[in-house]
Coordinates of C-alpha atoms in Angstrom, one line a residue:
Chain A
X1 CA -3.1 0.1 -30.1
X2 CA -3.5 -1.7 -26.7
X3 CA -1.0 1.1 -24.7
X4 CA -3.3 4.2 -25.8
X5 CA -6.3 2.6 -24.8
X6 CA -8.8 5.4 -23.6
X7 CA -11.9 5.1 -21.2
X8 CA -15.2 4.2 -21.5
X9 CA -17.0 4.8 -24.7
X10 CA -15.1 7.5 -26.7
X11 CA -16.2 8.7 -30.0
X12 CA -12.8 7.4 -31.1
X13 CA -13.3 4.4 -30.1
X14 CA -16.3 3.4 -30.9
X15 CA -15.9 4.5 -34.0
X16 CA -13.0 2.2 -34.4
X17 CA -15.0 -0.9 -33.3
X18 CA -17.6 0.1 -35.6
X19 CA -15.1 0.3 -38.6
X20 CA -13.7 -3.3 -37.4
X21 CA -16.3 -4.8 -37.5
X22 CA -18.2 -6.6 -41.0
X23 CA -20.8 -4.1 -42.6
X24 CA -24.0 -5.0 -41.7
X25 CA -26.6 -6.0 -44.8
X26 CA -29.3 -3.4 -43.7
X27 CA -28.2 0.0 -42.4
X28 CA -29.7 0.6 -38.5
X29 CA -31.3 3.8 -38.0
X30 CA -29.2 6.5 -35.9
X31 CA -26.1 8.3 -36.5
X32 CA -23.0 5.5 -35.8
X33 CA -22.4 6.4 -33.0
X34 CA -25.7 5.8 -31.5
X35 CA -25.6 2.5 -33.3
X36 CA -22.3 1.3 -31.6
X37 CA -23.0 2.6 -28.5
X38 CA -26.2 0.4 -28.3
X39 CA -24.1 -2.6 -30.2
X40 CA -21.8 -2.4 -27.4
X41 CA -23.0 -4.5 -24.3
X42 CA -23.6 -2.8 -20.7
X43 CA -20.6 -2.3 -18.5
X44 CA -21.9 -4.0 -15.5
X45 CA -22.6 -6.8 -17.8
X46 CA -18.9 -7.5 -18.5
X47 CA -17.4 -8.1 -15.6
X48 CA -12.9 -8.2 -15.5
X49 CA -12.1 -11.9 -14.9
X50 CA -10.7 -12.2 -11.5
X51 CA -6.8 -12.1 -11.2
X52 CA -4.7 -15.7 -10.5
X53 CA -5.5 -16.2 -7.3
X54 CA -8.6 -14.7 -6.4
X55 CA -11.8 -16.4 -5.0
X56 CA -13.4 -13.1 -5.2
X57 CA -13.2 -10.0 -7.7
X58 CA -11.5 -7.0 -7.0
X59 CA -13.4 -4.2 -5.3
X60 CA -14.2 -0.9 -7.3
X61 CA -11.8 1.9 -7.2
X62 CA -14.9 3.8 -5.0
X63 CA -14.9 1.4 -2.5
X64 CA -10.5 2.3 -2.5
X65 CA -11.3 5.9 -1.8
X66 CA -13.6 5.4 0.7
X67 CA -11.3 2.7 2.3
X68 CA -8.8 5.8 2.4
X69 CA -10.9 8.4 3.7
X70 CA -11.6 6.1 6.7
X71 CA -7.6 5.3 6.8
X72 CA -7.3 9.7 6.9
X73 CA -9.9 9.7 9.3
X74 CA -8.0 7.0 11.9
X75 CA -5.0 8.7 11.2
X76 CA -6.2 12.4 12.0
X77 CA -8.0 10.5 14.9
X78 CA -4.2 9.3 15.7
X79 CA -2.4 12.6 15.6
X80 CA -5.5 14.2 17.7
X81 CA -5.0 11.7 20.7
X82 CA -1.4 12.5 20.8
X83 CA -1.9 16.1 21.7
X84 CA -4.7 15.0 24.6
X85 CA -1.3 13.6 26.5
X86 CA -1.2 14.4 30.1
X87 CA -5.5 15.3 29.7
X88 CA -6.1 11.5 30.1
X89 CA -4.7 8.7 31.3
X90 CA -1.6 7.6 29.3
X91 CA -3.1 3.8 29.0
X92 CA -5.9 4.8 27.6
X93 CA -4.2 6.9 24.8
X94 CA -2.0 3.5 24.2
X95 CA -4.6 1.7 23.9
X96 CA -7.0 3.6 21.7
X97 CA -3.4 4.3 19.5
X98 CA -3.1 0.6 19.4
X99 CA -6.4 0.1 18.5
X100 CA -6.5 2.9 15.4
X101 CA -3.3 1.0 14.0
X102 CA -4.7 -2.0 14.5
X103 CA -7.6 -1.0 12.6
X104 CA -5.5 0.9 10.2
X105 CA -2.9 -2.0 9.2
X106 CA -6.0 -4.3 8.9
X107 CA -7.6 -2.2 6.4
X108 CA -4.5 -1.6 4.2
X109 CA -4.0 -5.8 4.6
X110 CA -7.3 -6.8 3.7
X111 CA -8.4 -4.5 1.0
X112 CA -5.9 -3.0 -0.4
X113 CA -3.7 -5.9 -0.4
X114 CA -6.5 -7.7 -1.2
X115 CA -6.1 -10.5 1.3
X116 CA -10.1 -11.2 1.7
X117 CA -10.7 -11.5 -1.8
X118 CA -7.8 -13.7 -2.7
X119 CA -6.9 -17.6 -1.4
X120 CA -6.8 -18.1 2.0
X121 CA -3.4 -19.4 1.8
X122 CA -1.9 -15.9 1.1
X123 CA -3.1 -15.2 4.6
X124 CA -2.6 -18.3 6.2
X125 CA 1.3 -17.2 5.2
X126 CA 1.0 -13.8 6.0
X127 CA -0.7 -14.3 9.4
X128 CA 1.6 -16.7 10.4
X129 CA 4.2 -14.5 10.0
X130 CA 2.7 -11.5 12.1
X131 CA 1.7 -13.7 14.6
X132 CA 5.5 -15.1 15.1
X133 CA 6.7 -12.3 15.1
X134 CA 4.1 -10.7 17.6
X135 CA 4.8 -13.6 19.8
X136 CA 8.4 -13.9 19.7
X137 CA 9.5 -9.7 20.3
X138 CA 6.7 -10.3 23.1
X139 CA 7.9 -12.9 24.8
X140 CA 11.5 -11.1 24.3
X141 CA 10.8 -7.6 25.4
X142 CA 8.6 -9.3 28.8
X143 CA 11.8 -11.4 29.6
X144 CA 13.7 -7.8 29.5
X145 CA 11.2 -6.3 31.9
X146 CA 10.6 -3.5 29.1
X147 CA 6.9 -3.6 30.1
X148 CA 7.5 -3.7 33.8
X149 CA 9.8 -0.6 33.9
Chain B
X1 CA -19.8 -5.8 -3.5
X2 CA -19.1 -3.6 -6.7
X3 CA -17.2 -5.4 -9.5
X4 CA -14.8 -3.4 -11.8
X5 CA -16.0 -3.7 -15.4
X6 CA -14.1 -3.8 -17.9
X7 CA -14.9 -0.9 -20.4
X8 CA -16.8 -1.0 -24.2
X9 CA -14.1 -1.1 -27.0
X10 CA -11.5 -3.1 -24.9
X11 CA -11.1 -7.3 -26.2
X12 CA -12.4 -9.5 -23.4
X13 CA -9.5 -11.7 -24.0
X14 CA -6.8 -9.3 -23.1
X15 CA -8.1 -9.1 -19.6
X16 CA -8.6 -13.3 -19.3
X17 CA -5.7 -14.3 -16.3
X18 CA -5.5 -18.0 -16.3
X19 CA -5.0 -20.0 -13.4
X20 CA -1.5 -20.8 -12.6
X21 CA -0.9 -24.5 -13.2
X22 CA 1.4 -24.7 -10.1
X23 CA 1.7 -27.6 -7.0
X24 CA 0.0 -25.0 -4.9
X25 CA -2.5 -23.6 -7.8
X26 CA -1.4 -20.6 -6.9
X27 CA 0.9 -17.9 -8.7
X28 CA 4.6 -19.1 -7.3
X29 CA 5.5 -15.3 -7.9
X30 CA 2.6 -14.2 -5.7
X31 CA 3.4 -16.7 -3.1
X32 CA 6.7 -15.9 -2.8
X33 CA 6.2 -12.1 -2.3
X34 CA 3.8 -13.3 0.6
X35 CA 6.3 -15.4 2.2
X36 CA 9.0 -12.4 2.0
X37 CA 6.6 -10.1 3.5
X38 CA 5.6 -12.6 6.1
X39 CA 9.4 -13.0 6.8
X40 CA 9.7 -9.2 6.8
X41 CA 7.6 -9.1 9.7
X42 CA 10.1 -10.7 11.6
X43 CA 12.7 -8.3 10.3
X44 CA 10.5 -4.8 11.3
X45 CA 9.3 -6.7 14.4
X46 CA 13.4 -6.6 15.6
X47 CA 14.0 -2.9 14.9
X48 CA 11.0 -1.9 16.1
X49 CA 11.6 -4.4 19.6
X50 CA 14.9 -3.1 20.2
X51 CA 13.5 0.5 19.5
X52 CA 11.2 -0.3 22.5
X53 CA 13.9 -2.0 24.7
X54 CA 16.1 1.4 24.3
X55 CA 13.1 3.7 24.8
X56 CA 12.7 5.2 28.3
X57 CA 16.5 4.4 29.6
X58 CA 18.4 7.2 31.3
X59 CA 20.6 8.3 28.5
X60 CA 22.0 11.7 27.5
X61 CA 20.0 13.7 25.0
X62 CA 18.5 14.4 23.0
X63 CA 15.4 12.5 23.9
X64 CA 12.5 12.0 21.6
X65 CA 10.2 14.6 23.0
X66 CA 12.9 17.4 22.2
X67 CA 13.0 16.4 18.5
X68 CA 10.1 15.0 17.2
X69 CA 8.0 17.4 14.8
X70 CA 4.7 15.6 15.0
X71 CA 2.5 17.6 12.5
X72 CA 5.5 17.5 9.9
X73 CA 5.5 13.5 10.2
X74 CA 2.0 13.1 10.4
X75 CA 1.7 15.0 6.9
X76 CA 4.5 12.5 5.8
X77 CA 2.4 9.5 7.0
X78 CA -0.8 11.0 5.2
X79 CA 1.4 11.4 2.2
X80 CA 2.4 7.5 2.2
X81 CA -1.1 6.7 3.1
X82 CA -2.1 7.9 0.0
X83 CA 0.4 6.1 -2.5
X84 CA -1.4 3.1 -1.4
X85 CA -4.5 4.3 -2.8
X86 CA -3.1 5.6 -6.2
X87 CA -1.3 2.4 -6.0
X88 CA -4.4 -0.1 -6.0
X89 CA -6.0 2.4 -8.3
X90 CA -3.0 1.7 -10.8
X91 CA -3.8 -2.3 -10.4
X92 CA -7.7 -1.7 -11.0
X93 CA -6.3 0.5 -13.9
X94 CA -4.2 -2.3 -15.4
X95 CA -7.1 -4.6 -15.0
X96 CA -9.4 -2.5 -16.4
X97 CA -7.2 -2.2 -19.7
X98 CA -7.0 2.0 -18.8
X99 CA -3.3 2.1 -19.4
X100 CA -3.3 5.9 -19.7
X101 CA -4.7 5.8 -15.8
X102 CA -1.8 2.8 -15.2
X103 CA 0.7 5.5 -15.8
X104 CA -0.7 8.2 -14.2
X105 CA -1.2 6.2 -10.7
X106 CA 2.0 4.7 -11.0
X107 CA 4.0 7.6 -11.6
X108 CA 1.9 9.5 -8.8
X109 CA 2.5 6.6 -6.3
X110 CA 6.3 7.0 -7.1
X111 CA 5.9 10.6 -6.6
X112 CA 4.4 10.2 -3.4
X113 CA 7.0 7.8 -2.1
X114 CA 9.4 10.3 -3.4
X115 CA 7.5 13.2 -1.3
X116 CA 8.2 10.5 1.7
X117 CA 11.9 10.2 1.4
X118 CA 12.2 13.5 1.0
X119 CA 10.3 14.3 4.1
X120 CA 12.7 11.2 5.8
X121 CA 16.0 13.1 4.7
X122 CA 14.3 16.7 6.1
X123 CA 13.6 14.9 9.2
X124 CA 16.9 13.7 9.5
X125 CA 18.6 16.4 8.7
X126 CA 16.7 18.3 11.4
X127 CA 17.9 15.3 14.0
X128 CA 20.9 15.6 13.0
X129 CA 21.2 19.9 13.5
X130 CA 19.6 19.1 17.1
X131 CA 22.7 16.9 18.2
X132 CA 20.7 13.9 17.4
X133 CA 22.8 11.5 15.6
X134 CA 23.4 7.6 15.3
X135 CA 26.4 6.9 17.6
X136 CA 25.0 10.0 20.4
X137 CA 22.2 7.8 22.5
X138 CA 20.8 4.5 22.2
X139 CA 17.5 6.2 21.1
X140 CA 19.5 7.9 18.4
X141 CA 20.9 4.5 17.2
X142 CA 17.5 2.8 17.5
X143 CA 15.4 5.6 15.9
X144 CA 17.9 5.9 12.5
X145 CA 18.2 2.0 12.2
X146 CA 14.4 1.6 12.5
X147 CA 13.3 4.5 10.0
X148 CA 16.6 4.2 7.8
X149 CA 15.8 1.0 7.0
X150 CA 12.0 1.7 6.4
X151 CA 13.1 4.6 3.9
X152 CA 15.2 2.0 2.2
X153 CA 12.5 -0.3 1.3
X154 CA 10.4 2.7 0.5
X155 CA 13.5 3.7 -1.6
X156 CA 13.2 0.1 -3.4
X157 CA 9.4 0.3 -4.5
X158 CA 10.2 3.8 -6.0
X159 CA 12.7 2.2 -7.7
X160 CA 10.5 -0.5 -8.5
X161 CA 7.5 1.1 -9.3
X162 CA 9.1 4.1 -11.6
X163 CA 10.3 1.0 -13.8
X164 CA 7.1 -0.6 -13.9
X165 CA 6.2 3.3 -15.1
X166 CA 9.1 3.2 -17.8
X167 CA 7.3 -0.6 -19.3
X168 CA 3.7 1.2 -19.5
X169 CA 5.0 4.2 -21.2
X170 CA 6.6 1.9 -23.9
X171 CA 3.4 -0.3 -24.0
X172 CA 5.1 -3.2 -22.7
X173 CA 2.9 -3.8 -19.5
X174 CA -0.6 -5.1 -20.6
X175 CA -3.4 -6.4 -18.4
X176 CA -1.6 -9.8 -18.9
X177 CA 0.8 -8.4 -16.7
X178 CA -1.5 -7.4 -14.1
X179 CA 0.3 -9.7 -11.9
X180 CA 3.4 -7.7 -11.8
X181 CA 2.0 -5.0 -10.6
X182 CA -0.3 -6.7 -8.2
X183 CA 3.2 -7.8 -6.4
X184 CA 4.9 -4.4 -7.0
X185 CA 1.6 -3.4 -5.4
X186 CA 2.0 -6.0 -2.9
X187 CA 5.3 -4.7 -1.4
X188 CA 4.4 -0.9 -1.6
X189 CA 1.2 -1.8 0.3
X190 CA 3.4 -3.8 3.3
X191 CA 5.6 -0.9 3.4
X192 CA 2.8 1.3 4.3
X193 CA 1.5 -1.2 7.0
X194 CA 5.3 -0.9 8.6
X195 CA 4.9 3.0 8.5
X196 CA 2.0 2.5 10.4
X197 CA 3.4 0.6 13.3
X198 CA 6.1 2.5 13.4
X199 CA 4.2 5.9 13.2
X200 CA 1.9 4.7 16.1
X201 CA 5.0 2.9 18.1
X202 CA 7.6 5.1 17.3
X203 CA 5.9 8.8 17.1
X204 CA 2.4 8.9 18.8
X205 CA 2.4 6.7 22.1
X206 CA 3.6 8.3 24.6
X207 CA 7.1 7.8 26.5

């Protein structure tokens, strides 16, 4: 059944494949497991067809955890800068906060939502909108003398 | 750049997604989720403005400084960071055709999220004991707009994703339906780029 699937090459599985599929006309040597196991073709062979979309496949689930332990790494970075207040100057801790979001949001945006492996008119859309909205608060908040206070 | 692959035993067919045959050629679903996000950033961007008008007036307190509870919200932001990760994990999941990993990531992305409210109504409540409420300053008012409304799209993709959960436990989410939770996936993921603008904004950069 497609819902209990398991992972790579289980006995079970295998064995199931094995039992699927026509009896061959002269018996392989090896138990039959050994004998599916070297029926079955290599996984880097069989690649997942990329997802509607996609111009590029989806990274591996390694390359997520890593992406993540840099995303914990910016945000400890983060939470360290906020205690070094009043130790240096308060625009440099804006900007280097700034700069760890920045670095943070692009991450998330890019891999995890998969922006530089899809169509570029998923980000066309979604740049467009961060970039209006950028503009217009900034041109708002400037025209309220927030930054000049 | 590694490729997932899709494991021995599973049909090759299951996991084919054909190309949407749409004006754009792209999923209308997808496209539409983009263009709500990309409006969404218009809607954040407000809060998170008038957050920064209020910020810094003369106003009675309490004032930021006196209530925030940085390590506490920083393990809340770690927390969130995470359920992105099991979430994309529950998409390559899906893909692969590993729906016994699809329900575990989606249920611990949920549970995450869940952890995050939690944390949210904690926070709150905190606020709140410190004479902190919405109507007491305009960085009260600001502050509980801004995050209540964050907590209620959070609120939405628990929602969303524990009845994506409920489909994969009754089998009815297959890799055909990877879309569905690409998009789910879509929205938990912008939610967690809002977090963190607002954790850097709101939280860390000094007043």
């Amino acid at each position: 059944m497609a819902d209990e699937a398991t992972p790579v090459g289980t006995a079970t599985e295998t064995e199931a494949q094995e039992s699927a599929r026509p009896a061959p006309e002269e018996e392989l040597p090896g138990t039959e497991l050994e004998r599916s196991e070297a029926a079955a073709p290599a996984p880097a062979a069989a690649q997942v067809p990329m997802l509607p979309g996609e111009v590029r496949p989806h990274p591996s689930p390694q390359r997520y955890v890593m992406i993540a332990a840099i995303l914990v790494v910016a945000t400890a970075a983060e939470v360290g800068l906020y205690y070094l207040e009043g130790e240096i100057p308060d625009g440099l801790i804006i900007v280097l906060l700034l700069m760890f979001a920045v670095i943070k949001f692009t991450l998330v945006a890019s891999w995890y939502m998969h922006l530089r492996t899809d169509k570029p008119i998923f980000r066309r859309f979604f740049v467009i909108g961060i970039i209006a909205a950028i503009s217009l608060y900034l041109i708002v908040l400037t025209t309220l003398h927030v930054f000049s206070r | 750049m590694d490729q997932v692959a899709i494991p021995p035993g599973h049909d090759v067919a299951e996991h084919r997604h054909e190309e949407p045959r749409t004006g754009t050629g792209v999923s209308n679903t997808k496209l539409a989720m983009w263009l709500f996000l990309s409006s969404d950033c218009l809607f954040f961007g407000a809060f998170i403005s008038a957050y920064l008008f209020y910020r810094g007036r003369p106003q009675p307190g309490p004032h930021p400084a006196d209530v925030y509870n940085i390590p506490f919200t920083s393990v809340t932001s770690f927390i969130l960071l995470m359920s992105s990760l099991t979430m994309v994990l529950a998409l390559a999941a899906i893909i692969r055709g590993d729906y016994r990993r699809l329900r575990i990531w989606l249920l611990a992305t949920a549970l995450f999220g869940a952890t995050f409210i939690g944390g949210q109504i904690f926070e709150f409540t905190e606020f709140y004991r410190q004479g902190l409420t919405l109507d007491k300053n305009l960085f009260g008012s600001s502050f509980f707009v801004l995050t209540g409304l964050h907590g209620a799209h959070v609120t939405a993709g628990i929602i969303w994703l524990l009845s994506l959960w409920g489909l994969a436990t009754q089998g009815r989410l297959t890799s055909r339906d990877s879309e569905r939770v690409e998009i789910a996936g879509l929205y938990w993921h912008f939610v967690d780029v809002v977090w963190i603008v607002i954790f850097t904004v709101v939280y860390l950069i000094p007043k």
